[in-house]
Amino acid sequence: MARTQLQRARDGEVTPAMERVAERENREAELVRRQVAEGRAVIPNNHAHDALDPMIIGREFATKVNANIGNSETSNDPREELRKLHTAVHYGADTVMDLSTGSNLDTVRETNVDHSPVPVGTVPIYEAVKRVDSPAEITHELLLDVIEKQAEQGVDYMTIHAGVLMEYLTLTDGRKTGIVSRGGSILAQWIEENGMQNPLYAKFEDICEIFAAHDVTFSLGDGLRPGCLADASDEAQFAELDTLGELTRTAQDHGVQVMVEGPGHVPMDQIRDNVERQQDVCDGAPFYVLGPLVTDVAPGYDHITSAIGATEAARGGAAMLCYVTPKEHLGLPEATDVRDGLAAYRIAAHAADVANGLPGARDWDDALSEARYEFDWRRQFELALDPERARSYHDQTLPGDNYKDARFCSMCGVEFCSMRLDQDAREAGDGMTTLDDGTDLDVSPAADVNLPPAGTHDTSSVPQEIELDDETFSVGDLHGDD
Ligand code: SF4
């Protein structure tokens, strides 16, 4: 039977996926192997995901970003789902989660896996709910069937809310917003109506066996995460975290890779404690956080409120950040929301990597600053995190080609351009020295995700044409960029 990356790492083997990851991170393959063997990093890599360009999630490596995509009851166009996938990859998502809850679930999932160069994650309880009239009717067998089928389809990691235990539900009674995780609330209803323990907890070892056979990575879900600042760091959240620590060890004993999900909504001053607590309880297993949002007052801008929290979480050791879009709490994101959410989170991840001193992470900033000071506008656009947006904002006021070498822009205007004035003063030889330049990104030790372009993936295994609903169209038509 094919073995998992964890099992092979423990046996001292450097797999092709580890070699590829080492190349992308610009780190030693032996470091990658050791981190995977110790459970401190994961390489989500289902044996059946042929289009995958392997990547690694762990605090020793560049901070990664996940984008959630997927349909809902009110949005069921499979082509729109593929557009979201390609927009996400184009703008730098390191993984995507297909959270579809509408129709055509198998078609959407299989097409996503076939065409995704990044790992694909799912939450299988969503599909289980779709197969019954009420959550209480979900059986243990149905859950295992859904999980096994998704593993066979090539899903690389799955969110399993196995830590929502019967005895923890009353701990949420005094909360302002109760249980806000979709998976958590479904399981709470199941437990209440059946009077039995969480089926994902009861069948956890069976799930481990399925995951081991396909090398699916656990993303242990935080079904009792806080849904507002007032509920952060409460007894329910930390009781569940203790169980997730226990389940981390159980899964790893089965040779299965594990990461652990985290909150949610957390005041700034509690974020670092949350990260440190997870690292301690879960023996350093990678922490995958949703935001967290640092204030509840800005619906419409929650990509910003949460990117602030995500930066602090990554500073403290979170390994992957689940993006939040401006539509959070308000509606299903569209392609433009995916773009805005990803920009916010790529900034958060990169800012944390720079501050944490990840090798070479700042080289990108230095190269862009040099281009800026030299008024090399084309190079600035090329190096920008979102080149299309930088160019279009510049060209709104100074569209002509002659302005691509101009020693000013419309922000301060020619007379007040401080960088031009500074350069003129240096040239006049009034005692100021010349500034350094010359960052060469070709020799930077930075990981791919800390170098432009943001969406750096090997897409050679991705089929370039897609057949859907008896129609063929090309992958190139799907990008959501301008
Ligand atoms: S005009 Fe102002 S914003 Fe524009 S390049 Fe000069 S200093 Fe920078």
Tab-separated table of C-alpha atoms and ligand atoms in Angstrom:
chain	number	residue	atom	x	y	z
A	1	MET	CA	0.000	0.000	0.000
A	2	ALA	CA	1.260	3.509	-0.843
A	3	ARG	CA	2.502	5.246	2.275
A	4	THR	CA	2.049	8.796	3.535
A	5	GLN	CA	4.623	11.564	3.454
A	6	LEU	CA	4.758	11.302	7.250
A	7	GLN	CA	5.472	7.572	7.248
A	8	ARG	CA	8.150	7.941	4.593
A	9	ALA	CA	9.741	10.904	6.377
A	10	ARG	CA	9.888	8.923	9.606
A	11	ASP	CA	11.663	6.146	7.700
A	12	GLY	CA	14.317	8.648	6.616
A	13	GLU	CA	13.166	8.897	2.999
A	14	VAL	CA	13.288	12.191	1.098
A	15	THR	CA	10.358	11.836	-1.307
A	16	PRO	CA	10.019	13.629	-4.676
A	17	ALA	CA	7.372	15.871	-3.047
A	18	MET	CA	9.874	16.831	-0.315
A	19	GLU	CA	12.520	17.565	-2.970
A	20	ARG	CA	10.089	19.800	-4.844
A	21	VAL	CA	9.043	21.590	-1.671
A	22	ALA	CA	12.682	22.162	-0.713
A	23	GLU	CA	13.287	23.706	-4.135
A	24	ARG	CA	10.286	26.025	-3.811
A	25	GLU	CA	11.219	27.074	-0.277
A	26	ASN	CA	14.937	27.341	-1.033
A	27	ARG	CA	15.691	25.128	1.983
A	28	GLU	CA	17.495	21.843	2.529
A	29	ALA	CA	15.456	18.730	1.656
A	30	GLU	CA	16.628	17.161	4.923
A	31	LEU	CA	15.048	20.030	6.896
A	32	VAL	CA	11.769	19.410	5.049
A	33	ARG	CA	11.943	15.676	5.819
A	34	ARG	CA	12.701	16.266	9.482
A	35	GLN	CA	9.884	18.790	9.961
A	36	VAL	CA	7.387	16.416	8.338
A	37	ALA	CA	8.678	13.462	10.389
A	38	GLU	CA	8.237	15.450	13.602
A	39	GLY	CA	4.674	16.473	12.646
A	40	ARG	CA	5.683	20.148	12.592
A	41	ALA	CA	4.954	20.502	8.877
A	42	VAL	CA	2.612	18.827	6.399
A	43	ILE	CA	2.698	18.277	2.635
A	44	PRO	CA	-0.965	17.734	1.642
A	45	ASN	CA	-0.556	15.397	-1.297
A	46	ASN	CA	-3.319	12.881	-2.046
A	47	HIS	CA	-1.911	10.039	-4.165
A	48	ALA	CA	-4.698	10.661	-6.732
A	49	HIS	CA	-4.107	14.409	-7.230
A	50	ASP	CA	-2.064	14.292	-10.444
A	51	ALA	CA	-2.148	18.038	-11.213
A	52	LEU	CA	-0.631	18.981	-7.834
A	53	ASP	CA	2.541	21.025	-7.447
A	54	PRO	CA	3.473	20.019	-3.867
A	55	MET	CA	3.768	22.688	-1.159
A	56	ILE	CA	4.493	22.641	2.565
A	57	ILE	CA	2.699	24.108	5.577
A	58	GLY	CA	4.782	24.628	8.710
A	59	ARG	CA	6.074	27.504	10.828
A	60	GLU	CA	9.664	26.991	9.648
A	61	PHE	CA	8.585	27.784	6.105
A	62	ALA	CA	6.968	30.699	4.279
A	63	THR	CA	3.495	31.507	5.614
A	64	LYS	CA	0.818	30.104	3.327
A	65	VAL	CA	-2.635	31.386	2.376
A	66	ASN	CA	-5.809	29.408	1.722
A	67	ALA	CA	-8.739	30.669	-0.339
A	68	ASN	CA	-12.220	29.251	0.205
A	69	ILE	CA	-14.213	28.732	-2.964
A	70	GLY	CA	-17.352	26.734	-3.741
A	71	ASN	CA	-20.992	27.142	-4.567
A	72	SER	CA	-24.104	27.511	-2.439
A	73	GLU	CA	-27.826	26.914	-2.939
A	74	THR	CA	-28.086	30.364	-4.518
A	75	SER	CA	-25.090	30.024	-6.852
A	76	ASN	CA	-24.710	26.903	-8.926
A	77	ASP	CA	-22.777	27.685	-12.101
A	78	PRO	CA	-19.894	25.149	-12.399
A	79	ARG	CA	-18.056	27.503	-14.727
A	80	GLU	CA	-18.156	30.225	-12.051
A	81	GLU	CA	-16.595	27.726	-9.621
A	82	LEU	CA	-13.705	27.082	-11.981
A	83	ARG	CA	-13.292	30.784	-12.487
A	84	LYS	CA	-12.937	31.169	-8.713
A	85	LEU	CA	-10.351	28.381	-8.613
A	86	HIS	CA	-8.250	30.000	-11.300
A	87	THR	CA	-8.651	33.476	-9.855
A	88	ALA	CA	-7.502	32.100	-6.497
A	89	VAL	CA	-4.448	30.407	-7.984
A	90	HIS	CA	-3.634	33.403	-10.177
A	91	TYR	CA	-3.657	35.770	-7.177
A	92	GLY	CA	-1.491	33.548	-5.040
A	93	ALA	CA	-3.592	31.031	-3.084
A	94	ASP	CA	-1.334	28.252	-1.806
A	95	THR	CA	-4.326	25.956	-1.202
A	96	VAL	CA	-8.052	26.153	-1.951
A	97	MET	CA	-10.961	24.752	0.029
A	98	ASP	CA	-14.011	23.695	-1.948
A	99	LEU	CA	-16.812	24.510	0.494
A	100	SER	CA	-19.616	23.827	-1.970
A	101	THR	CA	-23.033	23.225	-0.484
A	102	GLY	CA	-25.131	23.592	-3.659
A	103	SER	CA	-25.722	21.034	-6.400
A	104	ASN	CA	-23.322	19.071	-8.678
A	105	LEU	CA	-20.989	18.545	-5.707
A	106	ASP	CA	-19.113	15.623	-7.278
A	107	THR	CA	-18.661	17.377	-10.633
A	108	VAL	CA	-17.429	20.578	-9.007
A	109	ARG	CA	-15.032	18.694	-6.695
A	110	GLU	CA	-13.616	16.386	-9.363
A	111	THR	CA	-13.148	19.260	-11.815
A	112	ASN	CA	-11.428	21.338	-9.141
A	113	VAL	CA	-9.026	18.515	-8.260
A	114	ASP	CA	-8.296	17.803	-11.940
A	115	HIS	CA	-7.431	21.456	-12.601
A	116	SER	CA	-5.815	22.582	-9.382
A	117	PRO	CA	-2.015	22.819	-9.059
A	118	VAL	CA	-2.542	23.612	-5.351
A	119	PRO	CA	-3.882	21.261	-2.654
A	120	VAL	CA	-7.669	21.037	-2.465
A	121	GLY	CA	-9.408	20.824	0.903
A	122	THR	CA	-13.038	20.010	1.736
A	123	VAL	CA	-15.413	19.744	4.696
A	124	PRO	CA	-17.102	16.356	4.115
A	125	ILE	CA	-19.901	16.911	6.632
A	126	TYR	CA	-21.382	19.448	4.183
A	127	GLU	CA	-21.938	16.716	1.620
A	128	ALA	CA	-23.264	14.310	4.265
A	129	VAL	CA	-25.908	16.895	5.226
A	130	LYS	CA	-26.963	17.238	1.585
A	131	ARG	CA	-27.708	13.513	1.419
A	132	VAL	CA	-30.292	13.512	4.241
A	133	ASP	CA	-33.403	15.500	5.144
A	134	SER	CA	-32.101	16.619	8.532
A	135	PRO	CA	-28.596	16.576	10.117
A	136	ALA	CA	-29.845	14.166	12.795
A	137	GLU	CA	-30.320	11.486	10.105
A	138	ILE	CA	-26.609	11.333	9.240
A	139	THR	CA	-25.279	7.885	10.104
A	140	HIS	CA	-21.739	6.769	10.909
A	141	GLU	CA	-21.723	4.739	7.681
A	142	LEU	CA	-22.820	7.710	5.565
A	143	LEU	CA	-20.066	9.879	7.017
A	144	LEU	CA	-17.380	7.281	6.331
A	145	ASP	CA	-18.751	6.723	2.794
A	146	VAL	CA	-18.563	10.428	1.983
A	147	ILE	CA	-15.058	10.729	3.433
A	148	GLU	CA	-13.795	7.691	1.553
A	149	LYS	CA	-15.322	8.841	-1.744
A	150	GLN	CA	-13.758	12.311	-1.411
A	151	ALA	CA	-10.404	10.713	-0.560
A	152	GLU	CA	-10.673	8.595	-3.728
A	153	GLN	CA	-11.491	11.732	-5.746
A	154	GLY	CA	-8.099	13.186	-4.786
A	155	VAL	CA	-8.940	15.671	-2.018
A	156	ASP	CA	-5.667	16.555	-0.243
A	157	TYR	CA	-6.971	17.644	3.147
A	158	MET	CA	-10.287	17.566	4.961
A	159	THR	CA	-11.686	19.559	7.839
A	160	ILE	CA	-12.918	17.090	10.453
A	161	HIS	CA	-14.714	18.647	13.430
A	162	ALA	CA	-14.023	15.716	15.733
A	163	GLY	CA	-13.338	17.901	18.778
A	164	VAL	CA	-16.941	19.068	19.219
A	165	LEU	CA	-17.727	16.748	22.101
A	166	MET	CA	-21.122	16.228	23.707
A	167	GLU	CA	-19.828	17.384	27.090
A	168	TYR	CA	-18.575	20.717	25.658
A	169	LEU	CA	-21.878	21.927	24.214
A	170	THR	CA	-23.181	23.422	27.450
A	171	LEU	CA	-19.964	25.433	27.724
A	172	THR	CA	-21.252	27.577	24.837
A	173	ASP	CA	-24.483	28.490	26.667
A	174	GLY	CA	-23.381	31.913	27.882
A	175	ARG	CA	-21.871	33.019	24.610
A	176	LYS	CA	-23.016	36.049	22.664
A	177	THR	CA	-23.000	34.225	19.312
A	178	GLY	CA	-23.168	30.539	20.264
A	179	ILE	CA	-21.638	28.085	17.782
A	180	VAL	CA	-20.736	29.842	14.520
A	181	SER	CA	-18.869	27.118	12.666
A	182	ARG	CA	-21.135	25.477	10.071
A	183	GLY	CA	-19.646	22.058	10.834
A	184	GLY	CA	-19.801	22.693	14.577
A	185	SER	CA	-23.465	23.692	14.514
A	186	ILE	CA	-24.435	20.659	12.371
A	187	LEU	CA	-22.669	18.320	14.793
A	188	ALA	CA	-24.173	20.038	17.836
A	189	GLN	CA	-27.630	19.442	16.381
A	190	TRP	CA	-26.760	15.806	15.638
A	191	ILE	CA	-25.489	15.232	19.192
A	192	GLU	CA	-28.519	16.931	20.816
A	193	GLU	CA	-31.079	15.023	18.749
A	194	ASN	CA	-29.414	11.602	18.888
A	195	GLY	CA	-28.116	11.827	22.468
A	196	MET	CA	-24.844	10.272	21.281
A	197	GLN	CA	-21.204	11.339	21.052
A	198	ASN	CA	-19.948	13.229	17.951
A	199	PRO	CA	-19.763	10.579	15.185
A	200	LEU	CA	-16.511	12.053	13.832
A	201	TYR	CA	-14.955	11.505	17.270
A	202	ALA	CA	-16.483	8.040	17.667
A	203	LYS	CA	-15.197	6.956	14.234
A	204	PHE	CA	-11.924	8.863	14.320
A	205	GLU	CA	-9.707	5.782	13.998
A	206	ASP	CA	-11.681	4.579	10.936
A	207	ILE	CA	-11.175	8.006	9.375
A	208	CYS	CA	-7.448	7.736	10.149
A	209	GLU	CA	-7.295	4.482	8.182
A	210	ILE	CA	-8.982	6.051	5.146
A	211	PHE	CA	-6.656	9.067	5.336
A	212	ALA	CA	-3.563	6.868	5.671
A	213	ALA	CA	-4.534	4.857	2.569
A	214	HIS	CA	-4.796	7.997	0.373
A	215	ASP	CA	-2.439	10.348	2.246
A	216	VAL	CA	-5.188	12.803	3.083
A	217	THR	CA	-4.079	15.367	5.674
A	218	PHE	CA	-6.287	16.156	8.662
A	219	SER	CA	-7.311	19.743	9.173
A	220	LEU	CA	-8.781	19.312	12.646
A	221	GLY	CA	-11.682	21.753	12.671
A	222	ASP	CA	-12.447	24.163	15.496
A	223	GLY	CA	-16.217	23.756	15.538
A	224	LEU	CA	-16.478	25.687	18.812
A	225	ARG	CA	-14.421	28.662	17.658
A	226	PRO	CA	-15.534	32.090	18.893
A	227	GLY	CA	-17.781	34.059	16.549
A	228	CYS	CA	-17.174	37.415	18.203
A	229	LEU	CA	-14.588	39.119	20.396
A	230	ALA	CA	-16.658	38.543	23.541
A	231	ASP	CA	-16.528	34.752	23.072
A	232	ALA	CA	-12.797	34.515	22.354
A	233	SER	CA	-10.531	32.334	24.500
A	234	ASP	CA	-13.426	30.882	26.493
A	235	GLU	CA	-13.789	27.486	28.155
A	236	ALA	CA	-15.540	25.888	25.162
A	237	GLN	CA	-12.805	26.945	22.737
A	238	PHE	CA	-9.982	25.657	24.914
A	239	ALA	CA	-11.772	22.433	25.913
A	240	GLU	CA	-12.092	21.606	22.220
A	241	LEU	CA	-8.438	22.527	21.657
A	242	ASP	CA	-7.378	19.984	24.307
A	243	THR	CA	-9.311	17.303	22.410
A	244	LEU	CA	-7.701	18.396	19.149
A	245	GLY	CA	-4.322	17.858	20.818
A	246	GLU	CA	-5.334	14.309	21.743
A	247	LEU	CA	-6.616	13.665	18.193
A	248	THR	CA	-3.408	15.065	16.684
A	249	ARG	CA	-1.446	12.355	18.463
A	250	THR	CA	-3.933	9.630	17.502
A	251	ALA	CA	-3.760	10.585	13.805
A	252	GLN	CA	0.016	10.826	13.796
A	253	ASP	CA	0.194	7.380	15.432
A	254	HIS	CA	-1.675	6.141	12.331
A	255	GLY	CA	0.931	7.811	10.105
A	256	VAL	CA	-1.472	10.587	9.044
A	257	GLN	CA	-0.393	14.207	8.613
A	258	VAL	CA	-2.206	16.761	10.772
A	259	MET	CA	-2.783	20.479	10.939
A	260	VAL	CA	-5.103	22.176	13.406
A	261	GLU	CA	-7.584	24.967	12.718
A	262	GLY	CA	-7.931	28.056	14.893
A	263	PRO	CA	-10.182	31.045	15.491
A	264	GLY	CA	-12.072	33.147	14.293
A	265	HIS	CA	-12.651	36.411	16.159
A	266	VAL	CA	-9.954	37.301	18.722
A	267	PRO	CA	-8.881	40.654	20.201
A	268	MET	CA	-5.332	41.586	19.172
A	269	ASP	CA	-3.919	41.198	22.669
A	270	GLN	CA	-5.036	37.525	22.871
A	271	ILE	CA	-3.814	36.306	19.494
A	272	ARG	CA	-0.264	35.407	20.406
A	273	ASP	CA	-1.404	33.479	23.505
A	274	ASN	CA	-3.843	31.550	21.316
A	275	VAL	CA	-1.080	30.540	18.897
A	276	GLU	CA	1.328	29.566	21.651
A	277	ARG	CA	-1.328	27.525	23.414
A	278	GLN	CA	-2.160	25.593	20.224
A	279	GLN	CA	1.516	24.917	19.531
A	280	ASP	CA	1.938	23.622	23.057
A	281	VAL	CA	-1.244	21.486	23.192
A	282	CYS	CA	-0.776	20.044	19.679
A	283	ASP	CA	2.983	19.351	19.889
A	284	GLY	CA	3.872	21.937	17.230
A	285	ALA	CA	1.431	20.658	14.570
A	286	PRO	CA	0.895	23.445	11.994
A	287	PHE	CA	-1.716	26.001	13.044
A	288	TYR	CA	-4.142	27.057	10.308
A	289	VAL	CA	-6.067	30.140	11.356
A	290	LEU	CA	-9.186	31.820	9.981
A	291	GLY	CA	-8.180	35.469	10.272
A	292	PRO	CA	-8.744	36.101	13.154
A	293	LEU	CA	-10.875	39.235	12.971
A	294	VAL	CA	-9.658	41.755	15.548
A	295	THR	CA	-12.883	43.756	15.670
A	296	ASP	CA	-16.535	42.951	14.930
A	297	VAL	CA	-17.624	46.394	13.737
A	298	ALA	CA	-16.630	46.437	10.057
A	299	PRO	CA	-18.813	44.175	7.885
A	300	GLY	CA	-17.842	44.907	4.283
A	301	TYR	CA	-14.194	45.314	5.334
A	302	ASP	CA	-13.535	42.035	7.110
A	303	HIS	CA	-10.675	41.180	4.738
A	304	ILE	CA	-8.921	44.081	6.516
A	305	THR	CA	-10.048	43.407	10.120
A	306	SER	CA	-8.969	39.787	9.720
A	307	ALA	CA	-5.722	40.409	7.814
A	308	ILE	CA	-4.564	42.478	10.798
A	309	GLY	CA	-5.201	39.496	13.080
A	310	ALA	CA	-3.702	37.073	10.563
A	311	THR	CA	-0.456	39.056	10.499
A	312	GLU	CA	-0.216	38.879	14.285
A	313	ALA	CA	-1.028	35.145	14.243
A	314	ALA	CA	1.653	34.454	11.628
A	315	ARG	CA	4.112	36.556	13.639
A	316	GLY	CA	3.417	34.257	16.572
A	317	GLY	CA	3.843	31.015	14.593
A	318	ALA	CA	0.658	30.251	12.637
A	319	ALA	CA	1.671	28.418	9.467
A	320	MET	CA	-1.313	28.998	7.165
A	321	LEU	CA	-3.892	31.783	6.993
A	322	CYS	CA	-7.389	31.168	5.700
A	323	TYR	CA	-8.397	34.291	3.836
A	324	VAL	CA	-11.516	36.277	4.559
A	325	THR	CA	-13.141	38.331	1.802
A	326	PRO	CA	-15.004	41.649	2.001
A	327	LYS	CA	-18.230	39.599	1.738
A	328	GLU	CA	-17.649	37.793	5.059
A	329	HIS	CA	-20.871	37.698	7.119
A	330	LEU	CA	-22.721	39.261	4.161
A	331	GLY	CA	-22.807	36.953	1.137
A	332	LEU	CA	-21.049	34.428	-1.082
A	333	PRO	CA	-17.808	35.894	-2.497
A	334	GLU	CA	-17.435	36.414	-6.231
A	335	ALA	CA	-14.220	36.500	-8.260
A	336	THR	CA	-13.432	40.142	-7.388
A	337	ASP	CA	-13.878	39.366	-3.674
A	338	VAL	CA	-11.497	36.417	-4.028
A	339	ARG	CA	-8.939	38.802	-5.535
A	340	ASP	CA	-9.329	41.403	-2.763
A	341	GLY	CA	-9.246	38.790	0.002
A	342	LEU	CA	-6.135	37.182	-1.418
A	343	ALA	CA	-4.321	40.490	-1.765
A	344	ALA	CA	-5.035	41.265	1.898
A	345	TYR	CA	-3.793	37.842	3.008
A	346	ARG	CA	-0.705	37.722	0.788
A	347	ILE	CA	0.224	41.034	2.394
A	348	ALA	CA	-0.377	39.586	5.888
A	349	ALA	CA	1.678	36.462	5.159
A	350	HIS	CA	4.543	38.355	3.567
A	351	ALA	CA	4.603	41.038	6.277
A	352	ALA	CA	4.900	38.319	8.929
A	353	ASP	CA	7.635	36.506	7.000
A	354	VAL	CA	9.621	39.746	6.724
A	355	ALA	CA	9.180	40.479	10.430
A	356	ASN	CA	10.052	36.895	11.399
A	357	GLY	CA	13.290	37.125	9.400
A	358	LEU	CA	12.504	34.303	6.975
A	359	PRO	CA	15.579	34.039	4.704
A	360	GLY	CA	15.339	36.480	1.785
A	361	ALA	CA	11.723	37.490	2.504
A	362	ARG	CA	12.541	41.221	2.425
A	363	ASP	CA	14.343	41.100	-0.912
A	364	TRP	CA	11.064	41.635	-2.764
A	365	ASP	CA	10.404	44.833	-0.753
A	366	ASP	CA	13.917	46.097	-1.391
A	367	ALA	CA	13.713	45.450	-5.130
A	368	LEU	CA	10.399	47.291	-5.388
A	369	SER	CA	11.681	50.232	-3.319
A	370	GLU	CA	14.698	50.552	-5.589
A	371	ALA	CA	12.454	50.621	-8.676
A	372	ARG	CA	10.261	53.205	-6.961
A	373	TYR	CA	13.200	55.504	-6.154
A	374	GLU	CA	14.481	55.147	-9.715
A	375	PHE	CA	11.051	56.083	-11.115
A	376	ASP	CA	11.108	52.809	-13.048
A	377	TRP	CA	7.321	52.538	-13.210
A	378	ARG	CA	7.234	49.437	-15.426
A	379	ARG	CA	9.455	47.553	-12.975
A	380	GLN	CA	7.294	48.740	-10.068
A	381	PHE	CA	4.176	47.322	-11.724
A	382	GLU	CA	5.994	44.083	-12.533
A	383	LEU	CA	7.063	43.666	-8.906
A	384	ALA	CA	3.737	44.700	-7.368
A	385	LEU	CA	1.748	42.079	-5.479
A	386	ASP	CA	-1.149	42.830	-7.840
A	387	PRO	CA	0.513	44.240	-10.979
A	388	GLU	CA	-2.740	44.786	-12.861
A	389	ARG	CA	-4.166	46.940	-10.088
A	390	ALA	CA	-0.968	48.986	-9.577
A	391	ARG	CA	-0.764	49.745	-13.284
A	392	SER	CA	-4.436	50.602	-13.627
A	393	TYR	CA	-4.405	52.974	-10.601
A	394	HIS	CA	-1.334	54.762	-11.966
A	395	ASP	CA	-2.805	55.027	-15.449
A	396	GLN	CA	-6.103	56.475	-14.243
A	397	THR	CA	-4.420	59.893	-14.010
A	398	LEU	CA	-1.239	59.515	-16.086
A	399	PRO	CA	-2.079	57.044	-18.850
A	400	GLY	CA	0.465	58.081	-21.502
A	401	ASP	CA	3.516	55.974	-22.201
A	402	ASN	CA	5.695	59.035	-21.623
A	403	TYR	CA	4.692	58.946	-17.938
A	404	LYS	CA	6.300	55.510	-17.454
A	405	ASP	CA	9.672	57.263	-16.942
A	406	ALA	CA	8.282	60.399	-15.305
A	407	ARG	CA	10.021	61.611	-12.153
A	408	PHE	CA	6.734	62.124	-10.334
A	409	CYS	CA	3.193	60.801	-10.211
A	410	SER	CA	-0.134	62.535	-9.657
A	411	MET	CA	-0.067	61.968	-5.901
A	412	CYS	CA	2.242	64.909	-5.069
A	413	GLY	CA	2.681	66.297	-8.581
A	414	VAL	CA	5.897	67.319	-10.274
A	415	GLU	CA	6.681	70.288	-8.054
A	416	PHE	CA	6.287	68.502	-4.728
A	417	CYS	CA	7.628	65.059	-5.617
A	418	SER	CA	9.837	64.392	-2.590
A	419	MET	CA	11.847	61.635	-4.251
A	420	ARG	CA	12.674	63.871	-7.210
A	421	LEU	CA	13.654	66.705	-4.851
A	422	ASP	CA	15.804	64.309	-2.822
A	423	GLN	CA	17.596	63.026	-5.919
A	424	ASP	CA	18.170	66.546	-7.206
A	425	ALA	CA	19.669	67.514	-3.860
A	426	ARG	CA	22.030	64.524	-3.920
A	427	GLU	CA	23.085	65.330	-7.481
A	428	ALA	CA	23.789	68.905	-6.479
A	429	GLY	CA	26.472	67.468	-4.197
A	430	ASP	CA	25.435	69.171	-0.981
A	431	GLY	CA	26.955	66.479	1.216
A	432	MET	CA	24.241	63.849	0.873
A	433	THR	CA	25.463	60.413	-0.207
A	434	THR	CA	24.180	58.233	-3.003
A	435	LEU	CA	21.758	55.493	-1.962
A	436	ASP	CA	22.413	51.787	-2.425
A	437	ASP	CA	20.525	49.763	-4.973
A	438	GLY	CA	20.879	46.440	-6.700
A	439	THR	CA	18.784	43.717	-5.074
A	440	ASP	CA	18.964	40.727	-7.415
A	441	LEU	CA	15.858	38.589	-6.987
A	442	ASP	CA	17.363	35.854	-9.171
A	443	VAL	CA	19.825	34.998	-6.404
A	444	SER	CA	17.501	35.668	-3.463
A	445	PRO	CA	17.269	32.857	-0.894
A	446	ALA	CA	13.534	33.595	-0.498
A	447	ALA	CA	10.827	30.980	-0.928
A	448	ASP	CA	8.733	31.230	-4.116
A	449	VAL	CA	5.825	32.724	-2.204
A	450	ASN	CA	8.071	35.588	-1.091
A	451	LEU	CA	9.042	36.509	-4.636
A	452	PRO	CA	6.925	37.937	-7.440
A	453	PRO	CA	4.684	36.926	-9.078
A	454	ALA	CA	2.485	36.021	-6.107
A	455	GLY	CA	0.788	33.023	-7.756
A	456	THR	CA	3.853	30.906	-8.491
A	457	HIS	CA	2.792	27.376	-9.327
A	458	ASP	CA	3.907	24.755	-11.771
A	459	THR	CA	0.814	24.354	-13.928
A	460	SER	CA	2.348	21.860	-16.368
A	461	SER	CA	0.173	19.018	-15.016
A	462	VAL	CA	-3.043	21.023	-15.304
A	463	PRO	CA	-5.192	20.156	-18.358
A	464	GLN	CA	-5.645	23.311	-20.446
A	465	GLU	CA	-9.136	22.485	-21.674
A	466	ILE	CA	-12.209	21.707	-19.645
A	467	GLU	CA	-15.361	19.911	-20.675
A	468	LEU	CA	-18.367	20.872	-18.655
A	469	ASP	CA	-22.054	20.525	-19.475
A	470	ASP	CA	-21.140	19.349	-23.032
A	471	GLU	CA	-19.130	22.514	-23.598
A	472	THR	CA	-15.358	22.828	-23.968
A	473	PHE	CA	-13.522	25.926	-22.868
A	474	SER	CA	-9.939	26.817	-22.113
A	475	VAL	CA	-8.355	27.405	-18.718
A	476	GLY	CA	-6.981	30.730	-20.017
A	477	ASP	CA	-10.532	32.100	-20.325
A	478	LEU	CA	-11.181	31.600	-16.620
A	479	HIS	CA	-8.900	34.152	-14.991
A	480	GLY	CA	-10.743	36.784	-13.047
A	481	ASP	CA	-8.129	39.475	-13.709
A	482	ASP	CA	-8.881	42.658	-15.626
B	1	SF4	S1	4.916	62.323	-6.644
B	1	SF4	FE1	4.927	61.668	-4.492
B	1	SF4	S2	3.984	59.609	-4.550
B	1	SF4	FE2	4.537	60.144	-6.670
B	1	SF4	S3	6.587	59.307	-6.980
B	1	SF4	FE3	6.902	61.395	-6.250
B	1	SF4	S4	7.068	61.203	-4.013
B	1	SF4	FE4	6.203	59.276	-4.750
